[in-house]
Amino acid sequence: MSTTIPYPPAAPVCPHTLPDELEQLVFSPTRSWTRRILPWVLMGPLLPLGAVLLDGFFVHLPGDAVGVPAPGERLGVIHVHTAAGHGSGTLPQVISAARDANLSFLAVTDHNITDNPATLDDPSEFAVIAGNELSTSSGHFLALGVPPNWPSRPSYDARTMLAEAHAAGGVTFLAHPYSKDPWSEWGASDFDGMEIWNEDAVWRRNTVLDLLISAILYPVNNQLAMLRLARTPEPNLAKWDELLAQRPVAGICGADAHAAIHMWHGIVWRFPEYLPVFRLARQHVLLGPHPQGGDPRVASATVILDALKRGHSFCALDAIYPASGFVNEISSSVVTAGSGDFAPWTPNAHLRVIVPSGASLPRIKVYRDGHKIVDKEAWSLDEPLPGPGCYRSEVYLRQPGLTGWHRWTLWIFSNPIYVTASSPAVMAASN
């Protein structure tokens, strides 16, 4: 008789879930950690955004403040485009924005156009300098003070057009010489000056992160947004020193204001607007108390342009602090000379640099023939001159706010003072 051994009962199928106690033991810490960290992970990108917006709301810049200008000091912008060319505003609209920024002169430089009849109106209290941004095979240059409908016979050759601009009574400045359209004909000597600062070229030196921060700031605080993109134009300054070793060359800052980004189907985005651009970097022209025997408050475009040509001016990023009243001069027992002037060297000659009161502690640099001889944090300098040479000054302020990173930012650069070797008569007089 056979005995049937019963088949052992099937083992119970393992459940897909662990007992509650074990599940709690194994998984709860992970889930709890995830619940705690996930909100912070999601909030992480919002923290930098919040810092940028806090900057925008709480950093207050001087806006349209002018400060305390010296007698005969006029503020204006150079290199402005209107709707007659590639800009978006009519000349009356551009002048209105300039007045809102407390400017008193404007240099209009539409591309290859000088027949804008509105530029012929030169009101006594607001000077309009007619000009042209010429495109040549060697780059761009500004021809200021040229007559309407100039040039009558355009050429693409840089030297030809520089010579014709002077023949027509114009003053010429190289435009954005180190940009996507750089100047290449450095052998030419028939130009009066160059843009040391060009806002469009400077902005293009920024990183994507810098541009993003500025874009976030712009709707909240457009002046701070523009200031964040300020960078020192080292190549331009170095080239300027190289040229100054050969001859006088006036330095200016160019707004290169278009207020226009051309989109598709003819749509124009008015960005950045004229007003915040006009508030950033301005040319301070030093006419003196009696320019050509007249009143500097009603000086004509011709008088202002002559001062620009001679280097009687300085450029300042007034957005960070108003620079009106800035002093950069050489004094001795023989003469007192300012930017653009020539002065004989004497053993007792001193360089004085004084920044406007109220600014944060600045950093002042002085260059002689392209070599830095002074670099100190101070509100003023009074330094003996080591000898003849070409002396110019740069002043820096720290960026305000959280996202400025306390970075030194170029605030002012002066045109040079040319100190020449003294004649025997001057040396005898100084003794």
Tab-separated table of C-alpha atoms in Angstrom:
chain	number	residue	atom	x	y	z
A	1	MET	CA	0.000	0.000	0.000
A	2	SER	CA	1.478	3.270	-1.065
A	3	THR	CA	1.526	6.240	1.094
A	4	THR	CA	0.988	9.604	-0.508
A	5	ILE	CA	3.067	12.240	0.947
A	6	PRO	CA	1.123	15.431	0.727
A	7	TYR	CA	2.800	18.158	-1.255
A	8	PRO	CA	3.850	20.834	1.120
A	9	PRO	CA	1.603	23.798	0.938
A	10	ALA	CA	2.828	26.540	-1.269
A	11	ALA	CA	4.795	29.154	0.466
A	12	PRO	CA	2.917	32.372	0.768
A	13	VAL	CA	3.694	34.808	-1.957
A	14	CYS	CA	5.947	37.620	-0.718
A	15	PRO	CA	3.955	40.770	-0.427
A	16	HIS	CA	4.927	43.717	-2.576
A	17	THR	CA	5.054	45.914	0.456
A	18	LEU	CA	7.001	45.587	3.633
A	19	PRO	CA	5.340	45.607	6.991
A	20	ASP	CA	4.388	49.062	8.137
A	21	GLU	CA	6.990	49.081	10.864
A	22	LEU	CA	9.799	48.128	8.476
A	23	GLU	CA	8.617	50.520	5.801
A	24	GLN	CA	8.593	53.303	8.319
A	25	LEU	CA	12.042	52.290	9.498
A	26	VAL	CA	13.548	52.109	5.993
A	27	PHE	CA	11.786	54.777	3.964
A	28	SER	CA	10.501	57.481	6.233
A	29	PRO	CA	13.856	59.252	6.797
A	30	THR	CA	14.426	59.505	3.041
A	31	ARG	CA	10.968	60.808	2.360
A	32	SER	CA	11.218	63.218	5.242
A	33	TRP	CA	14.580	64.490	3.989
A	34	THR	CA	13.149	64.906	0.504
A	35	ARG	CA	10.185	66.832	1.810
A	36	ARG	CA	12.486	69.152	3.695
A	37	ILE	CA	15.071	69.785	0.982
A	38	LEU	CA	12.833	69.953	-2.080
A	39	PRO	CA	11.352	73.387	-1.305
A	40	TRP	CA	14.849	74.790	-0.846
A	41	VAL	CA	15.969	73.249	-4.129
A	42	LEU	CA	13.001	74.816	-5.851
A	43	MET	CA	13.600	78.141	-4.120
A	44	GLY	CA	17.327	78.179	-4.911
A	45	PRO	CA	17.042	79.979	-8.261
A	46	LEU	CA	14.681	82.487	-6.677
A	47	LEU	CA	17.259	83.663	-4.133
A	48	PRO	CA	19.606	85.318	-6.685
A	49	LEU	CA	16.556	86.766	-8.416
A	50	GLY	CA	15.421	88.205	-5.105
A	51	ALA	CA	18.851	89.728	-4.472
A	52	VAL	CA	18.805	91.395	-7.894
A	53	LEU	CA	15.319	92.791	-7.328
A	54	LEU	CA	16.253	94.014	-3.849
A	55	ASP	CA	19.114	95.907	-5.468
A	56	GLY	CA	16.723	97.412	-7.949
A	57	PHE	CA	14.264	98.571	-5.304
A	58	PHE	CA	16.665	99.807	-2.635
A	59	VAL	CA	19.752	101.162	-4.462
A	60	HIS	CA	19.079	104.815	-5.181
A	61	LEU	CA	21.313	106.469	-7.762
A	62	PRO	CA	21.529	110.229	-8.315
A	63	GLY	CA	19.281	110.175	-11.373
A	64	ASP	CA	19.258	113.576	-13.041
A	65	ALA	CA	21.283	115.357	-10.366
A	66	VAL	CA	23.917	117.641	-11.837
A	67	GLY	CA	25.994	118.412	-8.775
A	68	VAL	CA	27.861	121.709	-8.537
A	69	PRO	CA	29.431	122.476	-11.924
A	70	ALA	CA	32.441	124.718	-12.273
A	71	PRO	CA	31.941	128.086	-13.984
A	72	GLY	CA	31.495	127.417	-17.682
A	73	GLU	CA	31.007	123.644	-17.321
A	74	ARG	CA	28.462	122.205	-19.787
A	75	LEU	CA	27.098	118.637	-19.773
A	76	GLY	CA	26.107	116.771	-22.885
A	77	VAL	CA	26.186	113.543	-24.856
A	78	ILE	CA	27.954	112.740	-28.092
A	79	HIS	CA	27.088	110.088	-30.686
A	80	VAL	CA	23.289	109.979	-30.801
A	81	HIS	CA	21.143	108.415	-33.514
A	82	THR	CA	17.622	109.529	-34.414
A	83	ALA	CA	14.767	108.202	-36.523
A	84	ALA	CA	16.409	109.889	-39.517
A	85	GLY	CA	18.890	107.005	-39.379
A	86	HIS	CA	18.926	103.864	-37.227
A	87	GLY	CA	17.430	105.388	-34.079
A	88	SER	CA	13.813	105.392	-32.952
A	89	GLY	CA	13.203	108.979	-31.799
A	90	THR	CA	12.726	112.176	-33.729
A	91	LEU	CA	15.179	114.948	-32.940
A	92	PRO	CA	12.626	116.860	-30.806
A	93	GLN	CA	11.972	113.666	-28.824
A	94	VAL	CA	15.697	113.082	-28.342
A	95	ILE	CA	16.248	116.681	-27.227
A	96	SER	CA	13.349	116.322	-24.788
A	97	ALA	CA	14.997	113.233	-23.258
A	98	ALA	CA	18.304	115.104	-23.054
A	99	ARG	CA	16.645	118.006	-21.256
A	100	ASP	CA	15.026	115.550	-18.835
A	101	ALA	CA	18.550	114.284	-18.089
A	102	ASN	CA	19.653	117.887	-17.392
A	103	LEU	CA	21.960	118.031	-20.403
A	104	SER	CA	22.721	121.222	-22.281
A	105	PHE	CA	24.138	119.968	-25.576
A	106	LEU	CA	23.777	117.034	-27.928
A	107	ALA	CA	25.830	115.749	-30.873
A	108	VAL	CA	23.630	114.012	-33.453
A	109	THR	CA	25.510	111.476	-35.581
A	110	ASP	CA	23.199	109.468	-37.802
A	111	HIS	CA	24.920	107.018	-40.120
A	112	ASN	CA	26.047	108.716	-43.329
A	113	ILE	CA	23.345	111.415	-42.970
A	114	THR	CA	23.820	115.143	-42.365
A	115	ASP	CA	20.721	116.606	-44.009
A	116	ASN	CA	18.473	116.521	-40.926
A	117	PRO	CA	17.073	120.086	-41.042
A	118	ALA	CA	16.209	120.013	-37.343
A	119	THR	CA	19.908	120.040	-36.432
A	120	LEU	CA	20.214	123.529	-37.898
A	121	ASP	CA	18.174	124.881	-34.981
A	122	ASP	CA	20.732	125.677	-32.289
A	123	PRO	CA	18.790	127.172	-29.354
A	124	SER	CA	20.822	129.369	-27.058
A	125	GLU	CA	20.299	127.252	-23.941
A	126	PHE	CA	20.632	123.878	-25.673
A	127	ALA	CA	23.285	123.401	-28.335
A	128	VAL	CA	22.715	120.862	-31.105
A	129	ILE	CA	25.897	119.764	-32.866
A	130	ALA	CA	25.213	118.413	-36.343
A	131	GLY	CA	27.285	115.385	-37.231
A	132	ASN	CA	27.625	112.169	-39.120
A	133	GLU	CA	28.891	108.682	-38.325
A	134	LEU	CA	30.845	107.700	-41.410
A	135	SER	CA	31.329	104.061	-42.360
A	136	THR	CA	34.639	103.418	-44.098
A	137	SER	CA	36.759	100.454	-45.075
A	138	SER	CA	38.829	101.048	-41.921
A	139	GLY	CA	35.994	101.467	-39.418
A	140	HIS	CA	33.708	104.273	-38.297
A	141	PHE	CA	34.409	107.856	-37.329
A	142	LEU	CA	32.301	110.804	-36.199
A	143	ALA	CA	32.415	113.985	-38.259
A	144	LEU	CA	31.008	116.782	-36.077
A	145	GLY	CA	30.196	120.298	-37.205
A	146	VAL	CA	30.037	119.435	-40.898
A	147	PRO	CA	27.561	121.311	-43.130
A	148	PRO	CA	24.239	119.832	-44.312
A	149	ASN	CA	24.362	117.324	-47.163
A	150	TRP	CA	28.024	116.565	-46.493
A	151	PRO	CA	29.746	114.685	-48.042
A	152	SER	CA	28.755	115.614	-51.542
A	153	ARG	CA	30.981	112.846	-52.948
A	154	PRO	CA	31.078	109.981	-50.443
A	155	SER	CA	34.037	107.647	-50.420
A	156	TYR	CA	34.686	104.414	-48.566
A	157	ASP	CA	38.340	105.303	-48.023
A	158	ALA	CA	39.042	106.386	-44.443
A	159	ARG	CA	41.896	108.803	-45.151
A	160	THR	CA	39.966	110.487	-47.934
A	161	MET	CA	36.902	111.049	-45.766
A	162	LEU	CA	38.916	112.259	-42.760
A	163	ALA	CA	40.612	114.845	-44.975
A	164	GLU	CA	37.309	115.925	-46.527
A	165	ALA	CA	35.687	116.281	-43.107
A	166	HIS	CA	38.431	118.676	-42.026
A	167	ALA	CA	38.222	120.535	-45.322
A	168	ALA	CA	34.510	121.049	-44.630
A	169	GLY	CA	35.283	122.517	-41.203
A	170	GLY	CA	34.456	119.388	-39.228
A	171	VAL	CA	35.995	117.838	-36.128
A	172	THR	CA	36.649	114.094	-36.261
A	173	PHE	CA	36.622	111.398	-33.586
A	174	LEU	CA	37.172	107.684	-34.128
A	175	ALA	CA	34.045	105.767	-33.106
A	176	HIS	CA	34.180	102.555	-31.030
A	177	PRO	CA	37.720	101.744	-32.269
A	178	TYR	CA	37.765	98.387	-30.432
A	179	SER	CA	34.373	96.866	-31.216
A	180	LYS	CA	32.760	94.544	-33.717
A	181	ASP	CA	33.544	97.291	-36.266
A	182	PRO	CA	37.088	98.175	-35.141
A	183	TRP	CA	39.271	100.934	-36.498
A	184	SER	CA	42.185	99.549	-38.513
A	185	GLU	CA	43.843	102.572	-40.156
A	186	TRP	CA	45.986	103.620	-37.210
A	187	GLY	CA	48.562	105.034	-39.598
A	188	ALA	CA	46.191	107.888	-40.345
A	189	SER	CA	46.831	111.015	-38.304
A	190	ASP	CA	44.058	113.217	-39.639
A	191	PHE	CA	41.647	112.751	-36.730
A	192	ASP	CA	41.196	114.992	-33.711
A	193	GLY	CA	40.278	112.426	-31.103
A	194	MET	CA	38.728	109.077	-30.325
A	195	GLU	CA	35.984	107.527	-28.254
A	196	ILE	CA	37.604	106.119	-25.146
A	197	TRP	CA	34.218	105.032	-23.863
A	198	ASN	CA	31.472	103.797	-26.196
A	199	GLU	CA	28.440	102.464	-24.354
A	200	ASP	CA	27.457	99.901	-26.954
A	201	ALA	CA	31.009	98.527	-27.199
A	202	VAL	CA	31.373	98.421	-23.400
A	203	TRP	CA	28.123	96.505	-22.933
A	204	ARG	CA	29.259	93.865	-25.403
A	205	ARG	CA	32.216	93.026	-23.129
A	206	ASN	CA	29.876	91.607	-20.477
A	207	THR	CA	29.106	87.948	-19.800
A	208	VAL	CA	25.701	86.343	-20.300
A	209	LEU	CA	25.208	86.420	-16.514
A	210	ASP	CA	25.972	90.147	-16.393
A	211	LEU	CA	23.495	90.799	-19.184
A	212	LEU	CA	20.859	88.664	-17.455
A	213	ILE	CA	21.244	90.581	-14.183
A	214	SER	CA	20.953	93.852	-16.065
A	215	ALA	CA	17.860	92.653	-17.942
A	216	ILE	CA	16.166	91.735	-14.647
A	217	LEU	CA	17.090	95.109	-13.140
A	218	TYR	CA	16.019	97.237	-16.086
A	219	PRO	CA	12.226	97.284	-15.479
A	220	VAL	CA	12.804	98.081	-11.788
A	221	ASN	CA	15.809	100.436	-11.914
A	222	ASN	CA	17.018	101.142	-15.444
A	223	GLN	CA	19.810	103.441	-14.296
A	224	LEU	CA	21.316	100.749	-12.066
A	225	ALA	CA	20.866	98.214	-14.872
A	226	MET	CA	22.983	100.378	-17.175
A	227	LEU	CA	25.602	100.982	-14.496
A	228	ARG	CA	26.003	97.257	-13.830
A	229	LEU	CA	27.287	96.810	-17.393
A	230	ALA	CA	30.002	99.463	-17.041
A	231	ARG	CA	33.474	98.086	-17.743
A	232	THR	CA	36.822	99.854	-18.027
A	233	PRO	CA	37.826	100.070	-21.729
A	234	GLU	CA	41.467	99.051	-21.209
A	235	PRO	CA	42.338	98.600	-24.923
A	236	ASN	CA	41.060	102.098	-25.711
A	237	LEU	CA	42.987	103.672	-22.838
A	238	ALA	CA	46.180	101.850	-23.808
A	239	LYS	CA	45.862	102.950	-27.440
A	240	TRP	CA	45.138	106.489	-26.339
A	241	ASP	CA	48.390	106.593	-24.370
A	242	GLU	CA	50.226	105.263	-27.410
A	243	LEU	CA	48.779	108.012	-29.605
A	244	LEU	CA	49.417	110.710	-26.999
A	245	ALA	CA	53.103	109.869	-27.144
A	246	GLN	CA	53.023	111.152	-30.735
A	247	ARG	CA	50.595	114.096	-30.672
A	248	PRO	CA	47.601	115.556	-28.808
A	249	VAL	CA	44.464	113.412	-29.172
A	250	ALA	CA	41.215	114.364	-27.448
A	251	GLY	CA	39.296	111.630	-25.640
A	252	ILE	CA	35.507	111.530	-25.408
A	253	CYS	CA	32.743	109.201	-24.296
A	254	GLY	CA	30.133	108.240	-26.863
A	255	ALA	CA	26.581	107.323	-25.929
A	256	ASP	CA	25.977	105.523	-29.242
A	257	ALA	CA	22.299	105.902	-28.384
A	258	HIS	CA	19.787	104.334	-30.767
A	259	ALA	CA	16.878	103.383	-28.485
A	260	ALA	CA	16.122	100.782	-31.115
A	261	ILE	CA	16.456	97.056	-31.526
A	262	HIS	CA	15.117	96.145	-34.943
A	263	MET	CA	12.923	93.051	-34.740
A	264	TRP	CA	11.132	91.172	-37.478
A	265	HIS	CA	8.579	92.655	-39.911
A	266	GLY	CA	9.832	96.169	-39.285
A	267	ILE	CA	8.997	96.141	-35.571
A	268	VAL	CA	11.321	98.323	-33.483
A	269	TRP	CA	11.803	97.713	-29.765
A	270	ARG	CA	12.780	100.995	-28.086
A	271	PHE	CA	15.510	99.566	-25.886
A	272	PRO	CA	17.465	100.841	-24.101
A	273	GLU	CA	15.583	104.108	-24.002
A	274	TYR	CA	17.296	107.424	-24.581
A	275	LEU	CA	16.810	108.768	-21.044
A	276	PRO	CA	18.691	106.054	-19.084
A	277	VAL	CA	21.475	106.135	-21.684
A	278	PHE	CA	21.766	109.918	-21.324
A	279	ARG	CA	21.997	109.536	-17.550
A	280	LEU	CA	24.969	107.172	-17.643
A	281	ALA	CA	28.104	108.616	-19.278
A	282	ARG	CA	28.281	112.314	-20.129
A	283	GLN	CA	30.883	114.661	-21.514
A	284	HIS	CA	31.689	117.608	-19.237
A	285	VAL	CA	32.940	120.440	-21.429
A	286	LEU	CA	35.017	123.106	-19.675
A	287	LEU	CA	34.387	126.426	-21.401
A	288	GLY	CA	35.606	128.658	-18.595
A	289	PRO	CA	33.713	131.655	-17.246
A	290	HIS	CA	33.997	133.700	-20.465
A	291	PRO	CA	34.398	131.438	-23.540
A	292	GLN	CA	35.369	133.568	-26.521
A	293	GLY	CA	34.141	136.593	-24.587
A	294	GLY	CA	30.613	135.241	-24.150
A	295	ASP	CA	28.331	133.604	-21.604
A	296	PRO	CA	29.022	129.843	-21.260
A	297	ARG	CA	25.372	129.165	-20.430
A	298	VAL	CA	24.378	130.121	-23.963
A	299	ALA	CA	27.525	128.996	-25.778
A	300	SER	CA	26.875	127.841	-29.322
A	301	ALA	CA	27.538	124.424	-30.803
A	302	THR	CA	30.632	125.879	-32.480
A	303	VAL	CA	32.127	127.011	-29.161
A	304	ILE	CA	31.411	123.661	-27.486
A	305	LEU	CA	32.840	121.732	-30.426
A	306	ASP	CA	36.039	123.778	-30.345
A	307	ALA	CA	36.477	122.902	-26.655
A	308	LEU	CA	35.942	119.205	-27.410
A	309	LYS	CA	38.554	119.336	-30.153
A	310	ARG	CA	41.091	120.941	-27.807
A	311	GLY	CA	40.476	118.365	-25.078
A	312	HIS	CA	38.944	120.889	-22.676
A	313	SER	CA	36.622	118.283	-21.216
A	314	PHE	CA	36.369	115.118	-19.182
A	315	CYS	CA	34.048	112.131	-19.308
A	316	ALA	CA	32.146	110.898	-16.260
A	317	LEU	CA	29.724	108.119	-15.418
A	318	ASP	CA	27.387	110.476	-13.617
A	319	ALA	CA	24.990	107.613	-12.955
A	320	ILE	CA	27.185	106.453	-10.091
A	321	TYR	CA	27.673	109.990	-8.722
A	322	PRO	CA	27.545	113.481	-10.298
A	323	ALA	CA	31.051	114.525	-11.319
A	324	SER	CA	30.364	118.204	-11.977
A	325	GLY	CA	33.025	120.352	-10.374
A	326	PHE	CA	35.779	117.746	-10.770
A	327	VAL	CA	39.204	119.400	-10.696
A	328	ASN	CA	42.197	118.135	-12.658
A	329	GLU	CA	44.868	120.778	-13.030
A	330	ILE	CA	48.561	121.524	-12.857
A	331	SER	CA	49.655	124.644	-11.044
A	332	SER	CA	52.970	126.339	-10.516
A	333	SER	CA	54.347	129.789	-9.912
A	334	VAL	CA	54.128	130.333	-13.658
A	335	VAL	CA	50.757	128.996	-14.781
A	336	THR	CA	47.644	127.006	-13.921
A	337	ALA	CA	46.577	124.552	-16.621
A	338	GLY	CA	43.648	122.174	-16.999
A	339	SER	CA	42.641	119.334	-19.303
A	340	GLY	CA	43.771	119.943	-22.865
A	341	ASP	CA	46.153	122.747	-21.915
A	342	PHE	CA	49.908	123.041	-22.442
A	343	ALA	CA	52.088	124.160	-19.556
A	344	PRO	CA	55.847	124.578	-19.066
A	345	TRP	CA	57.413	122.391	-16.423
A	346	THR	CA	58.936	124.046	-13.397
A	347	PRO	CA	60.421	122.368	-10.310
A	348	ASN	CA	57.551	123.588	-8.138
A	349	ALA	CA	54.767	122.326	-10.428
A	350	HIS	CA	52.052	120.243	-8.759
A	351	LEU	CA	49.152	118.138	-10.021
A	352	ARG	CA	45.870	118.656	-8.167
A	353	VAL	CA	42.946	116.254	-8.441
A	354	ILE	CA	39.796	116.958	-6.418
A	355	VAL	CA	36.599	114.920	-6.671
A	356	PRO	CA	33.161	116.391	-5.896
A	357	SER	CA	32.179	116.260	-2.236
A	358	GLY	CA	29.679	113.635	-1.155
A	359	ALA	CA	31.091	110.769	-3.194
A	360	SER	CA	32.224	107.582	-1.500
A	361	LEU	CA	35.983	107.139	-1.087
A	362	PRO	CA	37.342	107.001	-4.654
A	363	ARG	CA	40.466	105.478	-6.121
A	364	ILE	CA	42.548	107.962	-8.099
A	365	LYS	CA	45.105	106.943	-10.706
A	366	VAL	CA	47.476	109.332	-12.445
A	367	TYR	CA	49.363	108.431	-15.622
A	368	ARG	CA	52.430	110.117	-17.037
A	369	ASP	CA	53.225	109.200	-20.650
A	370	GLY	CA	51.160	106.033	-20.245
A	371	HIS	CA	52.862	104.910	-17.026
A	372	LYS	CA	50.953	104.886	-13.759
A	373	ILE	CA	52.673	107.102	-11.200
A	374	VAL	CA	49.910	107.451	-8.584
A	375	ASP	CA	47.335	104.935	-7.377
A	376	LYS	CA	45.677	105.724	-4.066
A	377	GLU	CA	42.298	105.952	-2.373
A	378	ALA	CA	41.640	109.596	-1.570
A	379	TRP	CA	39.202	112.423	-2.198
A	380	SER	CA	41.994	114.673	-3.416
A	381	LEU	CA	45.607	114.641	-4.549
A	382	ASP	CA	48.330	117.246	-4.562
A	383	GLU	CA	51.399	115.621	-6.091
A	384	PRO	CA	54.660	117.195	-7.278
A	385	LEU	CA	55.385	116.637	-10.947
A	386	PRO	CA	58.460	114.505	-11.638
A	387	GLY	CA	59.102	116.259	-14.950
A	388	PRO	CA	57.668	117.062	-18.379
A	389	GLY	CA	55.165	114.659	-19.868
A	390	CYS	CA	51.558	113.970	-20.750
A	391	TYR	CA	49.512	113.706	-17.534
A	392	ARG	CA	45.997	112.313	-17.307
A	393	SER	CA	43.828	111.023	-14.456
A	394	GLU	CA	41.319	108.247	-13.905
A	395	VAL	CA	38.969	108.038	-10.913
A	396	TYR	CA	37.100	104.930	-9.779
A	397	LEU	CA	34.169	104.332	-7.411
A	398	ARG	CA	32.865	101.034	-6.079
A	399	GLN	CA	29.611	99.692	-7.493
A	400	PRO	CA	26.736	100.090	-5.015
A	401	GLY	CA	24.408	97.293	-3.917
A	402	LEU	CA	24.562	93.516	-3.537
A	403	THR	CA	25.032	92.539	-7.166
A	404	GLY	CA	27.682	95.187	-7.771
A	405	TRP	CA	30.135	92.936	-5.901
A	406	HIS	CA	31.852	96.058	-4.501
A	407	ARG	CA	33.642	96.281	-7.860
A	408	TRP	CA	35.782	99.293	-8.736
A	409	THR	CA	34.136	101.040	-11.680
A	410	LEU	CA	35.588	103.749	-13.884
A	411	TRP	CA	33.903	106.995	-12.852
A	412	ILE	CA	35.924	109.781	-14.484
A	413	PHE	CA	38.687	110.016	-17.051
A	414	SER	CA	40.237	113.364	-17.834
A	415	ASN	CA	41.809	114.625	-20.991
A	416	PRO	CA	45.570	115.035	-20.581
A	417	ILE	CA	47.546	118.084	-19.597
A	418	TYR	CA	50.678	118.486	-21.733
A	419	VAL	CA	53.659	119.581	-19.659
A	420	THR	CA	56.529	120.664	-21.874
A	421	ALA	CA	60.206	121.238	-21.146
A	422	SER	CA	60.693	124.756	-19.830
A	423	SER	CA	62.472	127.398	-21.854
A	424	PRO	CA	65.464	129.171	-20.282
A	425	ALA	CA	63.334	132.284	-19.763
A	426	VAL	CA	60.706	130.312	-17.866
A	427	MET	CA	63.355	128.550	-15.798
A	428	ALA	CA	64.923	131.916	-14.917
A	429	ALA	CA	61.542	133.315	-13.945
A	430	SER	CA	60.809	130.299	-11.740
A	431	ASN	CA	64.096	130.807	-9.898
